[in-house]
Amino acid sequence: MNRSSGDGKVLDLVIVVNRFLTGFDAPKLNTLYVDRTLAGAGLIQAYSRTNRIENNQTKPYGLVINYRWPELSKQIMNKALEVYSNSDSANIDIKKIDPTDGGVLAKPFEQVVSEASEVVEKLREFSSDFMDIPNSEKNQNEMMTELRRYNRLVNQLKQSSDYSYDHPEDLLTLIGLTVEQENTLTGSLTTQIKKAVAITQGVDISDLDLEMTHISDVKVNYDYLRDLLADLANQMHDQDHEKADQTVKDIREETKQLDDQKYAKQVERTANGLRSGELTAGDYPVKSEDVEGLLTASENISKRGAIQRFIYQWGLDVRTTEIEKVLVNHQKGQDDLNTMGQLDQLRQNGQANYKELANDPEVKQLKKIKYRNAFSDAFIKFADAFVEEY
């Protein structure tokens, strides 16, 4: 049963006769099937095996399925909960066993569906019908709160026996979402709101604890994405701009579903480069297997452009490859940009040339000592943003 053994051989089902009631801690254990009469401390100990917290988002409750005298077992369970629930540590009223009254049991499926529907409507308002995030910081923070609430409720619903893994779209209908709206909400909109809130709070986006749960499994067809990019390249070569515009829209719909936002941006940049004519293929017609080369070429163009803009802004007399060598091994937030004096050399280069080469008027007006400090801060921020983007 040891999941840390590394051999991948783990048990999915364990039949217990009279063991594992005490001292057994398995956070991944979710469901307990009971076919015997339990009472008192034994019932609490057995039922509590399902309540070990692995992740409070993805496993908010344990599930107990009782086959033996359901109504009698419920009475026995309620009695045990009244006796053994600790109202001080649990911060609940031990008399409140009824889940509709804020008690110790999970709420009924229908009640959680109702709450989730209310959250969906709030998110619909915040996002202008799932089109964009709100402009005000206050509404952005409130939308973030509602997304967390949505996530918690969805995880509760997916644990219910009323949820169908074969037909997840049924639950989407109940809470008022389409598959496309859910993909947008849990994909691109969540990413945008996390970025906005991270900037407002002055923290790294990875510090925000919001990992969305999908009702319908998101299946991104990477072959289809490559086919679309190949189609777009050929459409632009044939100057069929109407079809090209539709293909760009199709590509954006697919990238909304990607959890890997770096790859999503890479695909979108490639699509934009092809549509604008900035990026072209060597040979036509382009095939799906040629798309990786297009993605790499697009990424190189984008990287060089970002570095070149920094060079022009700060008046450096260096090649883009010199800065790229400094950035290639950088880890965001780490003090690793000057291990061999690389940052010092760039700063000295800038101090010698910025008055003549910088295209930013504010940079040109800096005194040399102020340029030194400003350049260091700017380069660190640029390096962090660069590795996050690429």
XYZ file of C-alpha atoms in Angstrom:
390
model
C 0.000 0.000 0.000
C 3.059 2.233 0.117
C 2.653 4.779 -2.700
C 6.195 6.079 -2.147
C 7.793 2.757 -3.107
C 8.409 4.006 -6.635
C 7.478 0.764 -8.384
C 4.022 1.995 -9.366
C 2.353 -1.050 -7.818
C -0.335 0.362 -5.561
C -3.668 -0.968 -4.357
C -6.904 0.630 -5.501
C -9.154 -1.444 -3.256
C -8.557 -2.922 0.200
C -11.071 -5.268 1.887
C -10.900 -4.753 5.657
C -12.303 -7.201 8.217
C -11.136 -5.776 11.511
C -8.016 -3.695 10.952
C -7.055 -0.187 9.937
C -9.559 1.395 12.314
C -6.911 3.221 14.349
C -3.477 4.549 13.547
C -3.923 4.158 9.801
C -3.273 7.357 7.869
C -3.925 7.293 4.110
C -4.683 10.807 2.801
C -5.596 9.464 -0.644
C -8.312 7.214 0.795
C -11.590 8.691 -0.406
C -14.408 6.144 -0.155
C -15.354 3.657 2.559
C -17.913 0.941 1.726
C -19.529 -0.376 4.903
C -21.349 -3.705 5.091
C -21.438 -4.204 8.854
C -23.062 -2.432 11.766
C -20.682 0.089 13.333
C -21.397 2.207 16.393
C -19.803 4.587 18.876
C -16.040 5.001 18.848
C -15.628 2.226 16.264
C -17.881 4.050 13.832
C -16.025 7.343 14.307
C -12.652 5.654 13.875
C -13.738 3.822 10.718
C -15.488 6.780 9.108
C -12.574 9.080 9.935
C -10.271 7.059 7.685
C -11.828 8.915 4.732
C -11.322 12.355 6.250
C -7.532 12.522 6.169
C -6.749 15.690 4.229
C -4.510 15.306 1.222
C -5.654 18.473 -0.519
C -8.493 20.562 0.886
C -9.413 21.717 -2.615
C -9.591 18.381 -4.418
C -10.698 16.298 -1.430
C -12.965 18.427 0.768
C -14.805 15.403 2.183
C -14.610 11.677 2.527
C -17.404 9.497 1.158
C -19.053 6.707 3.180
C -21.424 4.293 1.440
C -23.406 2.183 3.921
C -25.210 -0.986 2.795
C -26.440 -2.186 6.206
C -29.813 -0.877 7.474
C -29.405 2.674 6.115
C -31.960 4.429 8.354
C -30.821 2.642 11.511
C -27.179 3.238 10.612
C -27.939 6.938 10.179
C -29.423 7.125 13.677
C -26.420 5.296 15.134
C -24.057 7.624 13.251
C -25.849 10.746 14.501
C -25.631 9.482 18.061
C -21.907 8.804 17.699
C -21.317 12.250 16.217
C -23.152 13.918 19.085
C -20.989 12.065 21.598
C -17.590 12.303 19.938
C -17.631 15.583 17.962
C -15.444 18.160 19.659
C -17.277 21.462 19.374
C -14.230 23.447 20.515
C -11.709 22.063 18.050
C -14.150 21.697 15.179
C -15.792 25.078 15.790
C -19.250 23.584 15.283
C -22.328 22.927 17.373
C -22.411 19.195 18.079
C -26.203 19.323 17.892
C -25.967 20.462 14.280
C -25.656 17.177 12.489
C -28.102 18.150 9.738
C -25.877 19.353 6.828
C -28.491 21.941 5.792
C -28.002 23.544 9.202
C -24.215 23.941 9.013
C -23.363 20.635 10.626
C -20.604 18.074 10.321
C -21.931 16.229 7.281
C -21.592 17.278 3.658
C -24.517 19.189 2.182
C -26.921 17.412 -0.189
C -26.053 17.419 -3.883
C -28.999 19.643 -4.790
C -28.011 22.295 -2.248
C -24.412 22.409 -3.492
C -25.693 22.658 -7.085
C -27.779 25.674 -6.049
C -24.777 27.358 -4.412
C -22.577 26.612 -7.436
C -25.216 28.107 -9.753
C -25.167 31.338 -7.731
C -21.375 31.488 -7.995
C -21.531 30.899 -11.763
C -23.911 33.852 -12.151
C -21.568 36.095 -10.164
C -18.634 34.992 -12.321
C -20.734 35.620 -15.433
C -21.333 39.206 -14.289
C -17.688 39.823 -13.363
C -16.449 38.487 -16.714
C -19.075 40.079 -18.986
C -20.506 36.671 -19.897
C -17.082 34.949 -19.792
C -15.467 37.350 -22.246
C -12.898 39.244 -20.129
C -11.813 40.001 -16.578
C -13.122 43.151 -14.831
C -11.127 46.387 -14.949
C -11.333 47.442 -11.302
C -8.963 45.916 -8.759
C -11.844 45.483 -6.322
C -13.835 43.398 -8.795
C -10.730 41.427 -9.762
C -10.184 40.448 -6.134
C -13.858 39.547 -5.739
C -13.744 37.443 -8.901
C -10.692 35.628 -7.514
C -12.650 34.885 -4.329
C -15.595 33.555 -6.335
C -13.285 31.377 -8.443
C -11.960 29.770 -5.261
C -15.529 29.232 -4.074
C -16.486 27.772 -7.461
C -13.532 25.387 -7.262
C -14.452 24.218 -3.769
C -18.086 23.587 -4.724
C -17.200 21.754 -7.940
C -14.898 19.444 -6.023
C -17.728 18.700 -3.591
C -20.112 17.976 -6.470
C -17.635 15.658 -8.189
C -17.405 13.586 -5.020
C -21.136 12.975 -4.919
C -22.623 9.713 -6.183
C -25.045 11.915 -8.173
C -22.179 13.116 -10.377
C -21.699 11.172 -13.614
C -18.143 10.818 -14.873
C -19.595 9.418 -18.100
C -21.779 12.501 -18.646
C -20.097 15.464 -16.912
C -21.963 17.854 -19.197
C -25.100 17.108 -17.153
C -23.576 18.889 -14.159
C -22.475 21.798 -16.332
C -26.082 22.219 -17.453
C -27.306 22.135 -13.850
C -25.002 24.965 -12.751
C -25.527 27.041 -15.905
C -22.380 26.569 -17.980
C -21.571 25.281 -21.438
C -18.432 23.259 -22.132
C -16.914 26.229 -23.983
C -17.711 28.631 -21.131
C -16.181 26.281 -18.571
C -13.016 25.934 -20.661
C -12.701 29.706 -20.909
C -13.483 30.268 -17.212
C -11.074 27.653 -15.870
C -8.448 28.399 -18.524
C -7.662 31.806 -19.963
C -9.857 33.872 -17.596
C -8.332 32.236 -14.519
C -4.832 32.876 -15.868
C -5.677 36.529 -16.573
C -7.196 37.117 -13.140
C -4.215 35.522 -11.393
C -1.828 37.785 -13.299
C -3.871 40.891 -12.507
C -4.186 40.075 -8.792
C -0.486 39.146 -8.567
C 0.477 42.557 -9.981
C -1.898 44.340 -7.592
C -0.588 42.468 -4.563
C 3.037 42.681 -5.679
C 3.550 38.904 -5.518
C 4.611 36.209 -7.935
C 1.747 34.541 -9.782
C 2.929 31.152 -8.498
C 2.229 32.337 -4.929
C -1.522 32.496 -5.615
C -3.197 29.247 -4.584
C -5.747 28.815 -7.342
C -5.624 25.601 -9.332
C -8.895 25.093 -11.142
C -10.833 21.840 -11.275
C -12.555 20.886 -14.520
C -15.998 19.337 -14.634
C -15.548 18.124 -18.182
C -12.056 16.795 -18.746
C -10.157 19.199 -20.955
C -8.788 17.290 -23.911
C -6.456 19.398 -25.972
C -5.722 17.880 -29.357
C -2.152 18.949 -30.024
C -2.215 17.316 -33.464
C -5.239 19.458 -34.313
C -3.394 22.586 -33.154
C -0.463 21.738 -35.422
C -2.878 21.108 -38.294
C -4.455 24.514 -37.734
C -1.082 26.272 -37.769
C -0.133 24.449 -40.974
C -3.478 25.460 -42.512
C -2.889 29.072 -41.480
C 0.560 29.161 -43.068
C -0.832 27.789 -46.329
C -3.836 30.127 -46.289
C -1.574 33.153 -45.903
C 0.659 31.868 -48.702
C -2.425 31.564 -50.920
C -3.644 34.993 -49.694
C -6.936 33.524 -48.493
C -7.304 36.059 -45.675
C -10.914 35.225 -44.847
C -10.070 31.606 -44.081
C -6.935 32.710 -42.263
C -8.964 34.925 -39.913
C -11.250 32.000 -39.056
C -8.267 29.706 -38.463
C -6.746 32.223 -36.053
C -10.045 32.234 -34.120
C -10.050 28.424 -34.035
C -6.487 28.410 -32.724
C -7.376 30.829 -29.926
C -10.333 28.664 -28.918
C -7.974 25.692 -28.590
C -5.292 27.570 -26.644
C -7.900 28.704 -24.101
C -8.025 25.095 -22.936
C -4.277 24.738 -22.408
C -3.028 24.546 -18.821
C 0.497 25.183 -20.128
C 0.217 28.908 -20.700
C 3.788 29.197 -21.995
C 2.947 26.841 -24.826
C -0.369 28.603 -25.374
C 1.436 31.914 -25.823
C 3.975 30.294 -28.126
C 1.197 28.957 -30.361
C -0.641 32.285 -30.361
C 2.540 34.224 -31.160
C 3.191 31.868 -34.066
C -0.365 32.317 -35.330
C -0.081 36.110 -35.045
C 3.272 36.063 -36.830
C 1.874 34.017 -39.685
C -1.242 36.191 -39.975
C 0.776 39.431 -40.022
C 3.247 38.065 -42.552
C 6.189 38.527 -40.183
C 6.659 34.758 -40.098
C 6.808 32.605 -43.228
C 7.741 29.028 -43.958
C 10.571 27.974 -46.230
C 8.628 25.521 -48.339
C 4.957 25.248 -49.256
C 2.598 23.616 -48.747
C 3.333 23.433 -45.032
C 2.624 20.077 -43.375
C 1.859 19.306 -39.735
C 5.351 17.934 -39.173
C 6.796 21.288 -40.283
C 4.973 23.208 -37.541
C 7.569 22.565 -34.806
C 10.066 24.451 -36.945
C 7.610 27.345 -37.274
C 7.057 27.405 -33.508
C 10.810 27.517 -32.894
C 11.337 30.239 -35.492
C 8.506 32.308 -34.015
C 9.912 31.902 -30.507
C 13.361 33.031 -31.632
C 11.916 36.105 -33.345
C 9.939 37.018 -30.234
C 12.894 36.493 -27.894
C 15.233 38.573 -30.060
C 12.618 41.309 -30.282
C 12.208 41.497 -26.502
C 15.980 41.595 -25.949
C 16.465 44.155 -28.711
C 13.866 46.470 -27.150
C 15.709 46.287 -23.834
C 19.033 47.025 -25.563
C 17.598 50.096 -27.310
C 15.886 51.361 -24.168
C 19.035 51.229 -22.040
C 21.575 52.142 -24.714
C 23.692 49.003 -24.733
C 26.259 48.296 -27.437
C 25.940 44.498 -27.439
C 24.479 41.729 -29.561
C 21.226 40.062 -28.545
C 23.082 36.756 -28.198
C 25.269 38.212 -25.414
C 22.218 38.986 -23.286
C 20.554 35.695 -24.191
C 23.602 33.846 -22.786
C 23.051 35.620 -19.460
C 19.346 34.771 -19.431
C 19.506 31.137 -20.557
C 20.235 29.676 -17.099
C 18.392 32.286 -15.036
C 15.860 31.084 -12.484
C 13.116 33.556 -11.659
C 13.653 35.290 -8.316
C 17.190 33.896 -7.933
C 20.345 35.993 -7.532
C 22.162 34.287 -10.399
C 22.679 37.027 -12.991
C 26.141 38.095 -11.865
C 27.845 34.833 -10.904
C 30.644 35.492 -13.424
C 30.346 39.283 -13.481
C 27.916 39.259 -16.446
C 25.632 41.931 -14.992
C 28.617 44.125 -14.110
C 29.864 43.953 -17.709
C 26.471 44.870 -19.161
C 26.088 47.728 -16.708
C 29.526 49.104 -17.587
C 28.710 48.813 -21.293
C 25.517 50.757 -20.748
C 27.195 53.474 -18.678
C 29.653 54.059 -21.513
C 27.023 54.303 -24.274
C 23.576 55.199 -22.935
C 23.832 58.968 -23.502
C 24.216 58.351 -27.242
C 22.377 55.066 -27.801
C 19.424 54.947 -25.403
C 16.080 55.622 -27.106
C 14.300 56.250 -23.797
C 14.464 59.989 -22.902
C 14.188 59.248 -19.183
C 17.140 56.878 -19.356
C 19.212 59.446 -21.270
C 18.668 62.035 -18.539
C 19.967 59.800 -15.737
C 23.266 60.573 -14.029
C 25.790 57.758 -14.325
C 25.446 56.638 -10.718
C 21.650 56.628 -11.003
C 21.861 54.806 -14.330
C 23.931 52.102 -12.627
C 21.287 51.410 -9.976
C 18.315 51.805 -12.334
C 19.871 49.498 -14.923
C 20.496 46.768 -12.337
C 16.888 46.872 -11.121
C 15.526 46.987 -14.685
C 17.652 44.067 -15.884
C 16.615 41.847 -12.965
C 12.947 42.591 -13.655
C 13.485 42.008 -17.379
C 15.238 38.683 -16.722
C 12.404 37.458 -14.459
C 9.751 38.476 -16.995
C 11.734 36.915 -19.846
C 12.037 33.451 -18.293
C 8.394 33.548 -17.205
C 7.324 34.348 -20.771
C 9.643 31.937 -22.584
